[in-house]
Every structure is written in C-alpha cells, then in structure tokens.
Amino acid sequence: MTQAPEIKIVEVGPRDGLQSEPYTVPTSIKVELIDRLADAGLSVIETTSFVSDQAIPQLSDAELVYARLQQQPGVRYPALVPNERGYERARAAGITDIAVFTAASEAFNQHNINCSIEQSMARFAPVIERAQSDGVSVRGYVSTVMGCPYQGDVPISDVVRISEALYAAGCYEISLGDTIGVGNARQAQDLIRSVAQSIPIEQLAVHFHDTYGQALANIFACLELGVKTIDSSVAGLGGCPYARGATGNVATEDVVYMLDGMGLTTGIDLWALAQTGRWIAAELGRPHSRAGQAVLKTRQ
Ligand code: HMG
Ligand code: MG
C-alpha cells in the first residue's frame, strides 16, 4: 500500500489563477490544465467558482468546465460558492466539495462579496447546513489575514474570531489567506500559533500570495509549527481582482521543489508539474515559475 503524502497541496491555479487573468481563458484550456494537474499527482484541484458572472466573468463557464473535465479517482475538485444560488449551481454540476469565503477585514469583504463579515456568515449558514445534509464537504477561507488593501493592518484577534466562526459553522478546513502577499515569516508564525489555540492545526491551511517574494519563507515558518496543508498555484498564476497590485499565489513548482528537497512527500511528480507550468504560462503569455524553469533545464 502506498503511504499517504505528508503534505497536502491544494492546487488553486485553475480558480485563483484564472479568475485574475485580464481575459477569459477558453474552457478547453481550463479543462486541459485541470486534467494535466491531476495527471501530475495533484489530489485536490480547486477548479472554478460558482459566483456572479458580473463579479468574475472569467469563471462564468463553471458548469462547462465541470462537465468536461475527466474526473480521476482519488482526486477532489472543489469549487468556490458564495451563497445558496452558487450552492445550487454547484450541486447541479455534480460537485461534492465546496469552499465558502469571507475575510478578516470588513472593507475587503465589502469589495469582494458586497456584504459585511456578519452578513457573509449568515449567507453561509444555510449553504453549510445543506452541504452537511447532502454529504458535501465545506472548506472555509479567511482572506486578508496579514494585511488588507483597504484597511491596512488586520488584528490577529479578528482572524481568530472569523476562523473560529467558520470552523464552528462546520467547515472542515480553514484556509488562511494572505490575499495581498504582505506578510512575513514571524507574522505567519504568530498567526498560526493564535489560530491553532482553538482550531486543530491539522485543520488549518495556508494560502500565501507572493507579492513580496515572502511566500516560501512563510510556508517554511508554518511547516515548522506543524501545518500540513498548503495552497499554491501552478506557475504562480493569479492575483486578486479586489486587491490591486497583488500577485499570484506561491507557485506549486516552488513549493514542491522545496518539500521534495526537505524529504516531505506530496505525491506530486515535479517534472510533470513543471511541464504543465511551462505549458500554461506559454498559453497565457506569462513567465513560468523559477523552480519550474530550473527543473526543466537541469533535469533533462
Ligand atoms: P451582490 O451583487 O451583492 O448579490 O453580489 P446579488 O444577490 O444582489 O446578485 C447580483 C447578481 O448576481 C444577480 O444577477 C444575481 O442573480 C447574480 P442579476 O439579477 O443582476 O442579473 N448572482 C449569481 N449569479 C451566479 N451565481 C451566483 C450568484 N449570486 C448572485 N452564485 C456576490 C454578491 C457574492 C454574488 C458577488 O459579489 C460575487 O459573486 N462575488 C464573487 C467574488 C469572488 O469570486 N472573488 C474572488 C474569490 S475570493 C479570493 O480570491 C480570495 C481567496 O483566494 C483567498 C485569499 O487569497 O485571501 C479565496
Ligand atoms: Mg487567493
């Protein structure tokens, strides 16, 4: 029997990455990206969002993407859901894993989902209740955990409060998002220590955008405390439509290269991943990740 990987990578490129492209990527490219990521060994691939197409026109083909991708056994394909309307669309598409999303900053939440934090929790309550009775798993995102593009500093106590509320509402995993990539390693450790006082560390994930090149250091700092789930995006795709100047998530290739070197297993084939990264970067006219390029150059 093969051993379970020590670290779970949640690939968010097809959702977090492609939602931020200046134009809508063709459905066929999205589907090929997801299928290639599954072939490379990614076991959780956040695929799309069932949100308003006025808010995120780049993902308005969510149903089509689901209908066309080749679901592989053992791979989960979660999608973002902001409200009951999104939940119904997701279920009609056959989805069994969803994520709800709010923020630790009121201002960001207003810009992102047009409601207060409290209102967002009230919107999620029936979604989570229905998901639980349908056997659908629900992940919870907290954005702006280390800084907000509108508010600036975000108190850790706010992150703890929102994380606890999502966890108590029934989310099995809480992903802590440095949406604009401003945090540093010490701040990341302070945050994890605080949130882990009330939520088991196995239920926490870290989601670092890499605007200032701090993401790998932050991930290492969190691994040291026992975090085992890392969100990342192939080729470092992405940004945030509501956070001007924020760059993509940490590149999956960079994370897997670091973990492989540290002897921590992920179940991911770095070579296949790097080839996928080079392909999607070329399709989108973007640079490939540093580790992805290096792997392809040095491991012929
Ligand atoms: P609203 O305007 O307040 O809501 O938007 P509404 O209920 O008044 O609806 C407005 C229109 O959207 C209506 O259409 C609804 O039917 C439609 P109209 O009647 O005007 O033609 N609508 C929908 N359509 C399809 N699917 C739905 C849906 N809901 C309403 N589910 C809403 C509120 C939340 C819907 C909107 O603001 C929205 O969709 N926002 C999405 C924002 C988003 O996806 N942001 C990026 C993801 S979060 C992120 O990237 C951060 C993360 O990566 C972590 C991190 O980095 O920190 C997760
Ligand atoms: Mg994000």
Tab-separated table of C-alpha atoms and ligand atoms in Angstrom:
chain	number	residue	atom	x	y	z
A	1	MET	CA	0.000	0.000	0.000
A	2	THR	CA	1.339	3.470	-0.836
A	3	GLN	CA	1.781	5.836	2.086
A	4	ALA	CA	-0.370	8.973	2.277
A	5	PRO	CA	1.642	12.106	1.414
A	6	GLU	CA	2.930	14.014	4.423
A	7	ILE	CA	1.892	17.382	2.999
A	8	LYS	CA	-1.346	18.111	1.172
A	9	ILE	CA	-1.108	20.621	-1.637
A	10	VAL	CA	-4.345	22.332	-2.619
A	11	GLU	CA	-3.842	23.493	-6.194
A	12	VAL	CA	-5.766	26.731	-6.683
A	13	GLY	CA	-4.422	27.819	-10.095
A	14	PRO	CA	-7.497	26.991	-12.173
A	15	ARG	CA	-9.641	29.116	-9.823
A	16	ASP	CA	-7.479	31.720	-8.056
A	17	GLY	CA	-5.125	31.988	-11.026
A	18	LEU	CA	-7.550	32.121	-13.908
A	19	GLN	CA	-10.054	34.396	-12.122
A	20	SER	CA	-7.424	37.129	-12.281
A	21	GLU	CA	-6.454	36.923	-15.936
A	22	PRO	CA	-7.384	40.071	-17.862
A	23	TYR	CA	-9.424	37.993	-20.319
A	24	THR	CA	-11.464	34.802	-20.097
A	25	VAL	CA	-9.295	31.774	-20.734
A	26	PRO	CA	-11.019	29.345	-23.155
A	27	THR	CA	-12.848	26.483	-21.445
A	28	SER	CA	-10.752	23.919	-23.338
A	29	ILE	CA	-7.534	25.349	-21.850
A	30	LYS	CA	-9.024	25.334	-18.337
A	31	VAL	CA	-10.072	21.713	-18.706
A	32	GLU	CA	-6.694	20.671	-20.093
A	33	LEU	CA	-4.968	22.467	-17.203
A	34	ILE	CA	-7.059	20.651	-14.588
A	35	ASP	CA	-6.563	17.268	-16.257
A	36	ARG	CA	-2.813	17.787	-16.568
A	37	LEU	CA	-2.587	18.797	-12.895
A	38	ALA	CA	-4.410	15.602	-11.901
A	39	ASP	CA	-2.026	13.606	-14.119
A	40	ALA	CA	0.899	15.273	-12.297
A	41	GLY	CA	-0.393	13.905	-8.995
A	42	LEU	CA	-2.316	16.851	-7.552
A	43	SER	CA	-5.077	15.323	-5.444
A	44	VAL	CA	-7.040	18.488	-4.635
A	45	ILE	CA	-7.612	20.891	-7.525
A	46	GLU	CA	-9.769	23.942	-6.892
A	47	THR	CA	-11.452	24.101	-10.209
A	48	THR	CA	-13.656	27.169	-10.527
A	49	SER	CA	-16.219	29.365	-8.730
A	50	PHE	CA	-19.991	29.441	-8.869
A	51	VAL	CA	-20.117	33.194	-8.329
A	52	SER	CA	-21.835	36.039	-10.130
A	53	ASP	CA	-20.546	36.398	-13.677
A	54	GLN	CA	-20.840	40.142	-13.264
A	55	ALA	CA	-18.305	39.870	-10.424
A	56	ILE	CA	-15.948	37.323	-12.063
A	57	PRO	CA	-16.714	36.934	-15.774
A	58	GLN	CA	-13.500	34.889	-16.183
A	59	LEU	CA	-15.182	31.918	-14.469
A	60	SER	CA	-18.648	32.158	-15.987
A	61	ASP	CA	-18.133	28.755	-17.662
A	62	ALA	CA	-18.027	26.894	-14.308
A	63	GLU	CA	-20.682	24.336	-15.320
A	64	LEU	CA	-18.962	23.612	-18.635
A	65	VAL	CA	-15.578	23.126	-17.001
A	66	TYR	CA	-17.074	20.555	-14.628
A	67	ALA	CA	-18.930	18.793	-17.356
A	68	ARG	CA	-15.802	18.430	-19.475
A	69	LEU	CA	-13.027	17.579	-17.050
A	70	GLN	CA	-12.011	13.928	-16.709
A	71	GLN	CA	-12.608	13.211	-13.041
A	72	GLN	CA	-9.856	10.918	-11.815
A	73	PRO	CA	-10.301	8.541	-8.885
A	74	GLY	CA	-8.826	9.863	-5.658
A	75	VAL	CA	-8.801	13.470	-6.901
A	76	ARG	CA	-11.076	16.105	-5.387
A	77	TYR	CA	-12.284	19.043	-7.456
A	78	PRO	CA	-13.656	21.702	-5.072
A	79	ALA	CA	-15.220	24.987	-6.187
A	80	LEU	CA	-15.971	28.318	-4.518
A	81	VAL	CA	-19.567	29.057	-3.586
A	82	PRO	CA	-20.622	32.482	-2.216
A	83	ASN	CA	-24.330	31.873	-1.487
A	84	GLU	CA	-27.237	29.453	-1.885
A	85	ARG	CA	-27.578	30.287	-5.564
A	86	GLY	CA	-23.956	29.223	-6.041
A	87	TYR	CA	-24.558	26.088	-3.999
A	88	GLU	CA	-27.477	25.073	-6.190
A	89	ARG	CA	-25.437	25.623	-9.349
A	90	ALA	CA	-22.543	23.630	-7.882
A	91	ARG	CA	-24.762	20.734	-6.885
A	92	ALA	CA	-26.467	20.679	-10.265
A	93	ALA	CA	-22.985	20.353	-11.759
A	94	GLY	CA	-22.318	17.355	-9.506
A	95	ILE	CA	-19.892	18.965	-7.066
A	96	THR	CA	-19.136	17.243	-3.756
A	97	ASP	CA	-16.560	19.668	-2.299
A	98	ILE	CA	-17.149	23.385	-1.904
A	99	ALA	CA	-15.430	26.341	-0.271
A	100	VAL	CA	-17.064	29.403	1.237
A	101	PHE	CA	-15.057	32.597	1.594
A	102	THR	CA	-15.036	35.655	3.791
A	103	ALA	CA	-12.373	37.986	5.185
A	104	ALA	CA	-10.909	39.277	8.414
A	105	SER	CA	-11.351	42.817	7.136
A	106	GLU	CA	-14.775	44.408	6.647
A	107	ALA	CA	-13.573	46.660	3.835
A	108	PHE	CA	-12.181	43.776	1.786
A	109	ASN	CA	-15.332	41.753	2.285
A	110	GLN	CA	-17.485	44.622	1.044
A	111	HIS	CA	-15.390	44.921	-2.107
A	112	ASN	CA	-15.163	41.173	-2.667
A	113	ILE	CA	-18.634	39.865	-1.882
A	114	ASN	CA	-20.588	43.051	-1.277
A	115	CYS	CA	-21.574	42.372	2.317
A	116	SER	CA	-20.270	42.586	5.878
A	117	ILE	CA	-18.470	39.698	7.567
A	118	GLU	CA	-21.548	39.031	9.666
A	119	GLN	CA	-23.810	39.028	6.621
A	120	SER	CA	-21.452	36.631	4.858
A	121	MET	CA	-21.636	34.219	7.789
A	122	ALA	CA	-25.438	34.444	7.672
A	123	ARG	CA	-25.330	33.636	3.935
A	124	PHE	CA	-23.085	30.647	4.536
A	125	ALA	CA	-25.219	29.152	7.313
A	126	PRO	CA	-27.880	27.624	5.010
A	127	VAL	CA	-25.192	26.645	2.476
A	128	ILE	CA	-23.241	24.731	5.104
A	129	GLU	CA	-26.406	23.193	6.525
A	130	ARG	CA	-27.475	21.940	3.100
A	131	ALA	CA	-23.954	20.736	2.331
A	132	GLN	CA	-23.856	18.739	5.533
A	133	SER	CA	-27.139	17.035	4.817
A	134	ASP	CA	-26.020	16.354	1.197
A	135	GLY	CA	-22.656	14.903	2.311
A	136	VAL	CA	-20.750	17.769	0.658
A	137	SER	CA	-17.530	18.895	2.349
A	138	VAL	CA	-17.073	22.602	3.046
A	139	ARG	CA	-13.775	24.413	3.321
A	140	GLY	CA	-13.684	27.960	4.729
A	141	TYR	CA	-11.420	30.752	3.530
A	142	VAL	CA	-10.429	33.773	5.582
A	143	SER	CA	-8.856	36.480	3.411
A	144	THR	CA	-6.604	39.419	4.376
A	145	VAL	CA	-5.156	37.571	7.371
A	146	MET	CA	-1.887	39.513	7.272
A	147	GLY	CA	-2.984	42.806	5.774
A	148	CYS	CA	-5.786	44.392	3.791
A	149	PRO	CA	-5.501	46.583	0.682
A	150	TYR	CA	-8.143	48.951	2.089
A	151	GLN	CA	-7.784	48.727	5.875
A	152	GLY	CA	-4.031	48.129	6.219
A	153	ASP	CA	-3.140	46.157	9.336
A	154	VAL	CA	-5.519	43.387	10.384
A	155	PRO	CA	-5.560	42.379	14.073
A	156	ILE	CA	-4.830	38.694	14.672
A	157	SER	CA	-7.815	38.612	17.035
A	158	ASP	CA	-10.081	39.309	14.041
A	159	VAL	CA	-8.565	36.419	12.093
A	160	VAL	CA	-9.016	34.120	15.086
A	161	ARG	CA	-12.650	35.183	15.543
A	162	ILE	CA	-13.620	34.628	11.888
A	163	SER	CA	-11.700	31.346	11.659
A	164	GLU	CA	-13.443	30.065	14.773
A	165	ALA	CA	-16.819	31.106	13.410
A	166	LEU	CA	-16.239	29.217	10.134
A	167	TYR	CA	-14.949	26.180	11.972
A	168	ALA	CA	-17.890	26.195	14.398
A	169	ALA	CA	-20.275	26.564	11.455
A	170	GLY	CA	-18.993	23.250	10.050
A	171	CYS	CA	-16.020	23.960	7.773
A	172	TYR	CA	-13.626	21.001	7.952
A	173	GLU	CA	-10.608	23.090	6.983
A	174	ILE	CA	-9.793	26.773	7.370
A	175	SER	CA	-7.518	28.317	4.765
A	176	LEU	CA	-5.757	31.444	5.997
A	177	GLY	CA	-5.224	33.789	3.067
A	178	ASP	CA	-2.526	36.421	2.794
A	179	THR	CA	-4.506	37.835	-0.086
A	180	ILE	CA	-2.048	40.588	-0.972
A	181	GLY	CA	1.128	38.743	-0.026
A	182	VAL	CA	2.392	41.279	2.510
A	183	GLY	CA	3.094	39.035	5.496
A	184	ASN	CA	6.411	37.803	6.808
A	185	ALA	CA	7.541	34.590	8.476
A	186	ARG	CA	7.340	35.840	12.060
A	187	GLN	CA	3.864	37.222	11.485
A	188	ALA	CA	2.847	33.910	9.905
A	189	GLN	CA	4.019	32.004	12.975
A	190	ASP	CA	2.220	34.399	15.346
A	191	LEU	CA	-0.919	33.891	13.319
A	192	ILE	CA	-0.717	30.091	13.271
A	193	ARG	CA	0.041	29.935	16.998
A	194	SER	CA	-3.018	32.079	17.736
A	195	VAL	CA	-5.468	30.312	15.434
A	196	ALA	CA	-4.217	26.874	16.462
A	197	GLN	CA	-5.219	27.566	20.065
A	198	SER	CA	-8.830	26.892	19.140
A	199	ILE	CA	-8.629	25.005	15.802
A	200	PRO	CA	-6.560	21.825	15.426
A	201	ILE	CA	-3.508	22.576	13.303
A	202	GLU	CA	-4.381	19.613	11.027
A	203	GLN	CA	-7.485	21.592	10.040
A	204	LEU	CA	-5.526	24.712	9.032
A	205	ALA	CA	-4.214	25.527	5.565
A	206	VAL	CA	-2.017	28.420	4.484
A	207	HIS	CA	-2.680	30.414	1.321
A	208	PHE	CA	0.088	32.840	0.516
A	209	HIS	CA	0.138	35.183	-2.422
A	210	ASP	CA	3.728	36.016	-3.314
A	211	THR	CA	3.695	39.750	-3.991
A	212	TYR	CA	6.855	40.460	-1.992
A	213	GLY	CA	8.527	37.081	-2.514
A	214	GLN	CA	7.856	36.010	1.084
A	215	ALA	CA	5.606	33.030	0.458
A	216	LEU	CA	8.177	30.214	0.657
A	217	ALA	CA	9.675	31.641	3.843
A	218	ASN	CA	6.192	31.944	5.299
A	219	ILE	CA	5.344	28.374	4.324
A	220	PHE	CA	8.533	27.082	5.906
A	221	ALA	CA	7.715	29.010	9.084
A	222	CYS	CA	4.260	27.412	9.189
A	223	LEU	CA	5.587	23.907	8.448
A	224	GLU	CA	7.837	24.299	11.473
A	225	LEU	CA	4.717	24.710	13.599
A	226	GLY	CA	3.038	21.631	12.133
A	227	VAL	CA	0.902	22.991	9.287
A	228	LYS	CA	0.365	20.242	6.714
A	229	THR	CA	-1.855	21.821	4.076
A	230	ILE	CA	-0.559	24.382	1.598
A	231	ASP	CA	-2.469	26.205	-1.137
A	232	SER	CA	-0.477	27.042	-4.249
A	233	SER	CA	-0.922	27.794	-7.900
A	234	VAL	CA	0.875	26.199	-10.834
A	235	ALA	CA	3.285	28.671	-12.451
A	236	GLY	CA	2.325	31.129	-9.689
A	237	LEU	CA	-0.786	32.114	-11.634
A	238	GLY	CA	-3.134	34.642	-10.214
A	239	GLY	CA	-3.655	37.766	-8.233
A	240	CYS	CA	-6.827	39.067	-6.703
A	241	PRO	CA	-9.419	41.043	-8.651
A	242	TYR	CA	-10.163	43.080	-5.497
A	243	ALA	CA	-6.567	43.712	-4.407
A	244	ARG	CA	-4.723	45.940	-6.865
A	245	GLY	CA	-1.052	45.016	-7.295
A	246	ALA	CA	-1.343	41.658	-5.535
A	247	THR	CA	0.431	38.957	-7.493
A	248	GLY	CA	-0.332	35.283	-7.816
A	249	ASN	CA	-0.179	32.533	-5.258
A	250	VAL	CA	3.115	30.923	-4.458
A	251	ALA	CA	3.999	28.655	-7.392
A	252	THR	CA	3.215	24.978	-6.835
A	253	GLU	CA	6.526	24.077	-8.514
A	254	ASP	CA	8.450	26.192	-5.973
A	255	VAL	CA	6.625	24.587	-3.050
A	256	VAL	CA	7.029	21.033	-4.324
A	257	TYR	CA	10.717	21.605	-5.081
A	258	MET	CA	11.241	22.837	-1.510
A	259	LEU	CA	9.241	19.990	0.061
A	260	ASP	CA	10.933	17.324	-2.092
A	261	GLY	CA	14.306	18.682	-1.010
A	262	MET	CA	13.244	18.611	2.632
A	263	GLY	CA	12.157	14.995	2.270
A	264	LEU	CA	8.463	15.791	2.769
A	265	THR	CA	6.223	13.839	0.418
A	266	THR	CA	3.366	15.369	-1.592
A	267	GLY	CA	2.557	12.631	-4.127
A	268	ILE	CA	3.297	15.121	-6.922
A	269	ASP	CA	5.579	14.447	-9.886
A	270	LEU	CA	7.669	17.630	-10.067
A	271	TRP	CA	8.742	17.012	-13.650
A	272	ALA	CA	5.158	16.626	-14.920
A	273	LEU	CA	4.122	19.623	-12.843
A	274	ALA	CA	6.919	21.773	-14.278
A	275	GLN	CA	5.899	20.796	-17.807
A	276	THR	CA	2.308	21.747	-17.026
A	277	GLY	CA	3.517	25.042	-15.589
A	278	ARG	CA	5.559	25.807	-18.712
A	279	TRP	CA	2.616	24.949	-20.951
A	280	ILE	CA	0.036	27.119	-19.110
A	281	ALA	CA	2.488	30.009	-18.733
A	282	ALA	CA	3.059	29.933	-22.506
A	283	GLU	CA	-0.692	29.732	-23.194
A	284	LEU	CA	-1.299	32.806	-21.045
A	285	GLY	CA	1.820	34.697	-22.109
A	286	ARG	CA	3.144	34.728	-18.554
A	287	PRO	CA	6.527	33.874	-17.087
A	288	HIS	CA	6.991	30.352	-15.746
A	289	SER	CA	7.964	29.870	-12.074
A	290	ARG	CA	11.649	29.938	-11.059
A	291	ALA	CA	11.711	26.346	-9.818
A	292	GLY	CA	9.657	25.136	-12.778
A	293	GLN	CA	12.130	26.610	-15.262
A	294	ALA	CA	15.115	25.276	-13.356
A	295	VAL	CA	13.695	21.763	-13.090
A	296	LEU	CA	13.116	21.613	-16.843
A	297	LYS	CA	16.600	22.980	-17.618
A	298	THR	CA	18.585	20.855	-15.208
A	299	ARG	CA	16.763	17.523	-15.176
A	300	GLN	CA	16.639	16.685	-18.894
B	1	HMG	P1	-24.430	41.004	-4.980
B	1	HMG	O1	-24.482	41.936	-6.154
B	1	HMG	O2	-24.389	41.615	-3.629
B	1	HMG	O3	-25.571	39.921	-4.947
B	1	HMG	O4	-23.184	40.038	-5.195
B	1	HMG	P2	-26.997	39.821	-5.508
B	1	HMG	O5	-27.638	38.696	-4.770
B	1	HMG	O6	-27.667	41.187	-5.476
B	1	HMG	O7	-26.808	39.384	-7.027
B	1	HMG	C1	-26.313	40.227	-8.042
B	1	HMG	C2	-26.428	39.490	-9.372
B	1	HMG	O8	-25.590	38.346	-9.361
B	1	HMG	C3	-27.831	38.988	-9.645
B	1	HMG	O9	-27.979	38.956	-11.068
B	1	HMG	C4	-27.799	37.571	-9.134
B	1	HMG	O10	-28.725	36.724	-9.734
B	1	HMG	C5	-26.386	37.163	-9.521
B	1	HMG	P3	-28.968	39.992	-11.836
B	1	HMG	O11	-30.298	39.770	-11.196
B	1	HMG	O12	-28.411	41.365	-11.532
B	1	HMG	O13	-28.848	39.589	-13.268
B	1	HMG	N1	-25.854	36.139	-8.639
B	1	HMG	C6	-25.278	34.998	-9.078
B	1	HMG	N2	-25.089	34.528	-10.317
B	1	HMG	C7	-24.477	33.336	-10.421
B	1	HMG	N3	-24.049	32.624	-9.358
B	1	HMG	C8	-24.233	33.081	-8.111
B	1	HMG	C9	-24.863	34.316	-7.935
B	1	HMG	N4	-25.193	35.043	-6.842
B	1	HMG	C10	-25.803	36.145	-7.282
B	1	HMG	N5	-23.784	32.380	-7.078
B	1	HMG	C11	-21.968	38.020	-4.789
B	1	HMG	C12	-22.802	39.130	-4.188
B	1	HMG	C13	-21.319	37.277	-3.632
B	1	HMG	C14	-22.862	37.098	-5.585
B	1	HMG	C15	-20.889	38.648	-5.725
B	1	HMG	O14	-20.240	39.705	-5.058
B	1	HMG	C16	-19.861	37.627	-6.157
B	1	HMG	O15	-20.186	36.687	-6.866
B	1	HMG	N6	-18.629	37.822	-5.748
B	1	HMG	C17	-17.558	36.865	-6.054
B	1	HMG	C18	-16.253	37.458	-5.699
B	1	HMG	C19	-15.150	36.493	-5.971
B	1	HMG	O16	-15.317	35.418	-6.525
B	1	HMG	N7	-13.940	36.905	-5.568
B	1	HMG	C20	-12.728	36.132	-5.758
B	1	HMG	C21	-12.709	34.915	-4.896
B	1	HMG	S1	-12.172	35.246	-3.241
B	1	HMG	C22	-10.448	35.180	-3.350
B	1	HMG	O17	-9.900	35.151	-4.427
B	1	HMG	C23	-9.658	35.090	-2.079
B	1	HMG	C24	-9.108	33.699	-1.826
B	1	HMG	O18	-8.276	33.276	-2.894
B	1	HMG	C25	-8.293	33.676	-0.514
B	1	HMG	C26	-7.260	34.798	-0.437
B	1	HMG	O19	-6.412	34.916	-1.332
B	1	HMG	O20	-7.351	35.540	0.531
B	1	HMG	C27	-10.238	32.680	-1.684
B	2	MG	MG	-6.195	33.784	-3.127
